[in-house]
Amino acid sequence: MRLYNTLTHRVEEFLTNVPETVKMYTCGPTVYHYAHIGNLRSYICEDVLEKTLKYVGYYVTRAMNITDVGHLTSDSDSGTDKMVDSAVKENKSVLDIAKFYTDAFFNDCEKLNIKKPAIISPATENIDMYIKIITKLLEDGFAYQAGGNVYFDISKLDDYYKLTNHKIDEMVVGVREGVEEDKEKRNQGDFVLWFTKSKFQDQELKWDSPFGVGYPGWHIECSGISIKYLGEYLDIHCGGVDNIFPHHTNEIAQSESYLGHKWCNYWFHVEHLNLKDSKMSKSKGDIITISTLIEKGYNPLAYRYMVLNSHYRKILEFTYEALDQNEKAYDKLINRVKMIPEDGELMEAAFNDYKEKFMNSLKDDINTANAITVVYDVLKDDSLNGKTKTELLRSFDKVLSLDLVTEKHDVIHPQDEEIKKLIEQRAEYKKNHMFQEADGIRNELAEKGIELIDTREGTIYKIK
Ligand code: AMP
Ligand code: ZN
C-alpha cells in the first residue's frame, strides 16, 4: 500500500512498526460548535483510511481525542478559550457545551456512515498524563516556566519544522491585531504546555499541578492521549491540513522530546473543503452543517459520495450545484443496484479479480474516485451474474459505506416513492384507456433516465 506522507513530503510504501498491525490516531473535534461539512470531509477521509487498512488485512487500533479544554481562539496561544467563549454565549457550563456538541458530532458521523474510533477520550480526562509529560520535559530542559506558564523551547530541536518543509520565518504565526505578543517566550515560536490562573482568570476548568493551578495547552492533549492509549510508537496520525502547523508540528516536538525517539512514521492530511470564495471556518460562524443539508432535503450520503469522488489531497470546492449533481448520480447508482437480480452462484474468479482492482485503487494513496469507477465497471459488466455483482458491491461498501446494498433505501429515498406513485398513476390511466396521459408519464420518467418495462407481474423500472 502506498500513501502520501507529509513527514517525507512524498508518496511512499506504508510499513508498520508491528507486522499487520496499525496504531492510528485522529485529531478529534473541538466541541464548542457543530462540526461543519469541511470538518466532516476530514472525518470521512479518515474513516475511509481506517476501513481501507482493515480491508487490505491490517488489524487497526484507532484513538481520537475530543478537545473540550484548551483550544484558544488563535493558534498562537493568544485569545480566549473557544469552549469558555461558547459557554458564556450559550449561558451553559463548559462541560454541558462539550457534551452537547460531542453528541451532535457523533450524530452527524452516524448520518455519514463514519465509524466511531475504538478509543475516544476527552482532553479533560487525561490531565495526569499531560502533567507526567510536562514534568519530564521540564526535567530534561525542553520546557521552561515563565510568567506562570510552562513553554516548550523550540530552539532545543534541530528539526522542529520537519513536518512543514518551510523556513522558520515563513512559518511563524503572526501576532493578531489587538493581541499583545507574549513577552515571556524565549523564542517567538515557543508554545504553551500549561497555562496557570495568572494568564486567564475566567477559565472555568482548572486543575492542580506541580506548575500551579491551571489547564493544559491545546497540543499536549493529542500527545498525551495518543501515547497513553496507543503506546510509544504510532504508525499513522491524521488531521486536516490546517493541523500541520502549529498543532502537529508541536505534537511531534513534545512527543519525541518526551519519548527520546521517533514517535509517528506517517502523517495523513486531508485538504480543505472550501466555499467558493472563502475557507469554511467554525470560528467565523458562516458554516454549512449536516443539518443544513438535511433541512434542504439532501441525503447526507450524497455528500459522502461527493467527497469520495475527489482525492483527499485536493482542495474540494463546495457548491450546491455540485452537490445536486452528486445526489443525482448517487440516486441513479442506488437505483441501478436495486435492479440487480438475485440470480446465480458466486463467480469466484471474477469476484476476486474485481476485488483486487478495487483494492489496488485504494492502495494507490486512497484513490476513492478510481475505487468508485470499479463499482460502475461491475454494474456494467454483462458477463457477471446478479449474485456476483451484489456480493462485490456488498464487499466494496465495507470501505465506501454508501449503503450500496441495503434495505434502508426503500425507506429513505423519496425519489423511489415518487417513481412508484407515477407507475401506479400510469396503471390507473391505462385502466381507464387514457393512453395519452399514460404515455406522458412514461416520457416524463424517460427524460430523467428511468425506463419503464411492462411485465406480466406489473411495471418495473430500469435506470438507463
Ligand atoms: P476542529 O474541530 O476545528 O478541531 O477541526 C476538526 C477537524 O477538521 C480537524 O482535523 C481539522 O483539520 C479539520 N478541518 C477544519 N476545517 C476544515 C475544512 N474546511 N475542510 C476540511 N477539514 C477541515
Ligand atoms: Zn491533535
mmCIF file with all atom_site columns, N, CA and C and ligand atoms in Angstrom, residues 25-28 65 67 218-219 221-223 237-238 243 247-248 251 267, ligand 2:
data_model
loop_
_atom_site.group_PDB
_atom_site.id
_atom_site.type_symbol
_atom_site.label_atom_id
_atom_site.label_alt_id
_atom_site.label_comp_id
_atom_site.label_asym_id
_atom_site.label_entity_id
_atom_site.label_seq_id
_atom_site.pdbx_PDB_ins_code
_atom_site.Cartn_x
_atom_site.Cartn_y
_atom_site.Cartn_z
_atom_site.occupancy
_atom_site.B_iso_or_equiv
_atom_site.pdbx_formal_charge
_atom_site.auth_seq_id
_atom_site.auth_comp_id
_atom_site.auth_asym_id
_atom_site.auth_atom_id
_atom_site.pdbx_PDB_model_num
ATOM   1  N  N  . TYR A 1 25  ? -3.983  7.417  14.989 1.00 0.00 ? 25  TYR A N  1
ATOM   2  C  CA . TYR A 1 25  ? -4.519  8.478  15.836 1.00 0.00 ? 25  TYR A CA 1
ATOM   3  C  C  . TYR A 1 25  ? -5.160  9.563  14.970 1.00 0.00 ? 25  TYR A C  1
ATOM   4  N  N  . THR A 1 26  ? -6.309  10.062 15.423 1.00 0.00 ? 26  THR A N  1
ATOM   5  C  CA . THR A 1 26  ? -7.040  11.116 14.713 1.00 0.00 ? 26  THR A CA 1
ATOM   6  C  C  . THR A 1 26  ? -7.286  12.285 15.643 1.00 0.00 ? 26  THR A C  1
ATOM   7  N  N  . CYS A 1 27  ? -6.970  13.501 15.198 1.00 0.00 ? 27  CYS A N  1
ATOM   8  C  CA . CYS A 1 27  ? -7.326  14.671 15.996 1.00 0.00 ? 27  CYS A CA 1
ATOM   9  C  C  . CYS A 1 27  ? -8.843  14.827 15.949 1.00 0.00 ? 27  CYS A C  1
ATOM   10 N  N  . GLY A 1 28  ? -9.446  14.841 17.119 1.00 0.00 ? 28  GLY A N  1
ATOM   11 C  CA . GLY A 1 28  ? -10.907 14.922 17.190 1.00 0.00 ? 28  GLY A CA 1
ATOM   12 C  C  . GLY A 1 28  ? -11.403 16.351 17.122 1.00 0.00 ? 28  GLY A C  1
ATOM   13 N  N  . ASN A 1 65  ? -9.164  12.077 20.203 1.00 0.00 ? 65  ASN A N  1
ATOM   14 C  CA . ASN A 1 65  ? -9.457  12.945 21.352 1.00 0.00 ? 65  ASN A CA 1
ATOM   15 C  C  . ASN A 1 65  ? -10.719 13.757 21.083 1.00 0.00 ? 65  ASN A C  1
ATOM   16 N  N  . THR A 1 67  ? -11.574 17.637 21.936 1.00 0.00 ? 67  THR A N  1
ATOM   17 C  CA . THR A 1 67  ? -10.992 18.846 22.539 1.00 0.00 ? 67  THR A CA 1
ATOM   18 C  C  . THR A 1 67  ? -12.067 19.596 23.313 1.00 0.00 ? 67  THR A C  1
ATOM   19 N  N  . TRP A 1 218 ? -3.291  23.334 24.053 1.00 0.00 ? 218 TRP A N  1
ATOM   20 C  CA . TRP A 1 218 ? -4.084  22.532 23.118 1.00 0.00 ? 218 TRP A CA 1
ATOM   21 C  C  . TRP A 1 218 ? -3.303  21.329 22.584 1.00 0.00 ? 218 TRP A C  1
ATOM   22 N  N  . HIS A 1 219 ? -2.013  21.522 22.283 1.00 0.00 ? 219 HIS A N  1
ATOM   23 C  CA . HIS A 1 219 ? -1.272  20.467 21.582 1.00 0.00 ? 219 HIS A CA 1
ATOM   24 C  C  . HIS A 1 219 ? -0.984  19.254 22.455 1.00 0.00 ? 219 HIS A C  1
ATOM   25 N  N  . GLU A 1 221 ? -2.672  17.635 24.524 1.00 0.00 ? 221 GLU A N  1
ATOM   26 C  CA . GLU A 1 221 ? -3.703  16.597 24.699 1.00 0.00 ? 221 GLU A CA 1
ATOM   27 C  C  . GLU A 1 221 ? -3.513  15.456 23.698 1.00 0.00 ? 221 GLU A C  1
ATOM   28 N  N  . CYS A 1 222 ? -3.138  15.793 22.472 1.00 0.00 ? 222 CYS A N  1
ATOM   29 C  CA . CYS A 1 222 ? -3.043  14.736 21.461 1.00 0.00 ? 222 CYS A CA 1
ATOM   30 C  C  . CYS A 1 222 ? -1.818  13.850 21.715 1.00 0.00 ? 222 CYS A C  1
ATOM   31 N  N  . SER A 1 223 ? -0.706  14.468 22.148 1.00 0.00 ? 223 SER A N  1
ATOM   32 C  CA . SER A 1 223 ? 0.462   13.649 22.513 1.00 0.00 ? 223 SER A CA 1
ATOM   33 C  C  . SER A 1 223 ? 0.090   12.742 23.676 1.00 0.00 ? 223 SER A C  1
ATOM   34 N  N  . HIS A 1 237 ? -0.875  9.176  11.860 1.00 0.00 ? 237 HIS A N  1
ATOM   35 C  CA . HIS A 1 237 ? -1.570  10.246 12.553 1.00 0.00 ? 237 HIS A CA 1
ATOM   36 C  C  . HIS A 1 237 ? -2.294  11.073 11.502 1.00 0.00 ? 237 HIS A C  1
ATOM   37 N  N  . CYS A 1 238 ? -3.569  11.413 11.757 1.00 0.00 ? 238 CYS A N  1
ATOM   38 C  CA . CYS A 1 238 ? -4.377  12.110 10.738 1.00 0.00 ? 238 CYS A CA 1
ATOM   39 C  C  . CYS A 1 238 ? -4.941  13.438 11.220 1.00 0.00 ? 238 CYS A C  1
ATOM   40 N  N  . ASN A 1 243 ? -4.003  21.496 10.448 1.00 0.00 ? 243 ASN A N  1
ATOM   41 C  CA . ASN A 1 243 ? -3.364  20.959 11.661 1.00 0.00 ? 243 ASN A CA 1
ATOM   42 C  C  . ASN A 1 243 ? -1.842  20.793 11.522 1.00 0.00 ? 243 ASN A C  1
ATOM   43 N  N  . HIS A 1 247 ? -0.239  22.764 15.125 1.00 0.00 ? 247 HIS A N  1
ATOM   44 C  CA . HIS A 1 247 ? -0.644  21.674 16.012 1.00 0.00 ? 247 HIS A CA 1
ATOM   45 C  C  . HIS A 1 247 ? 0.226   20.413 15.883 1.00 0.00 ? 247 HIS A C  1
ATOM   46 N  N  . HIS A 1 248 ? 0.326   19.863 14.674 1.00 0.00 ? 248 HIS A N  1
ATOM   47 C  CA . HIS A 1 248 ? 1.074   18.599 14.554 1.00 0.00 ? 248 HIS A CA 1
ATOM   48 C  C  . HIS A 1 248 ? 2.578   18.796 14.717 1.00 0.00 ? 248 HIS A C  1
ATOM   49 N  N  . GLU A 1 251 ? 2.975   18.736 18.329 1.00 0.00 ? 251 GLU A N  1
ATOM   50 C  CA . GLU A 1 251 ? 2.794   17.375 18.854 1.00 0.00 ? 251 GLU A CA 1
ATOM   51 C  C  . GLU A 1 251 ? 4.085   16.564 18.692 1.00 0.00 ? 251 GLU A C  1
ATOM   52 N  N  . TRP A 1 267 ? 2.182   10.672 8.390  1.00 0.00 ? 267 TRP A N  1
ATOM   53 C  CA . TRP A 1 267 ? 1.237   11.778 8.679  1.00 0.00 ? 267 TRP A CA 1
ATOM   54 C  C  . TRP A 1 267 ? 0.325   11.946 7.486  1.00 0.00 ? 267 TRP A C  1
HETATM 55 ZN ZN . ZN  B 2 .   ? -4.457  16.778 17.649 1.00 0.00 ? 2   ZN  B ZN 1
#
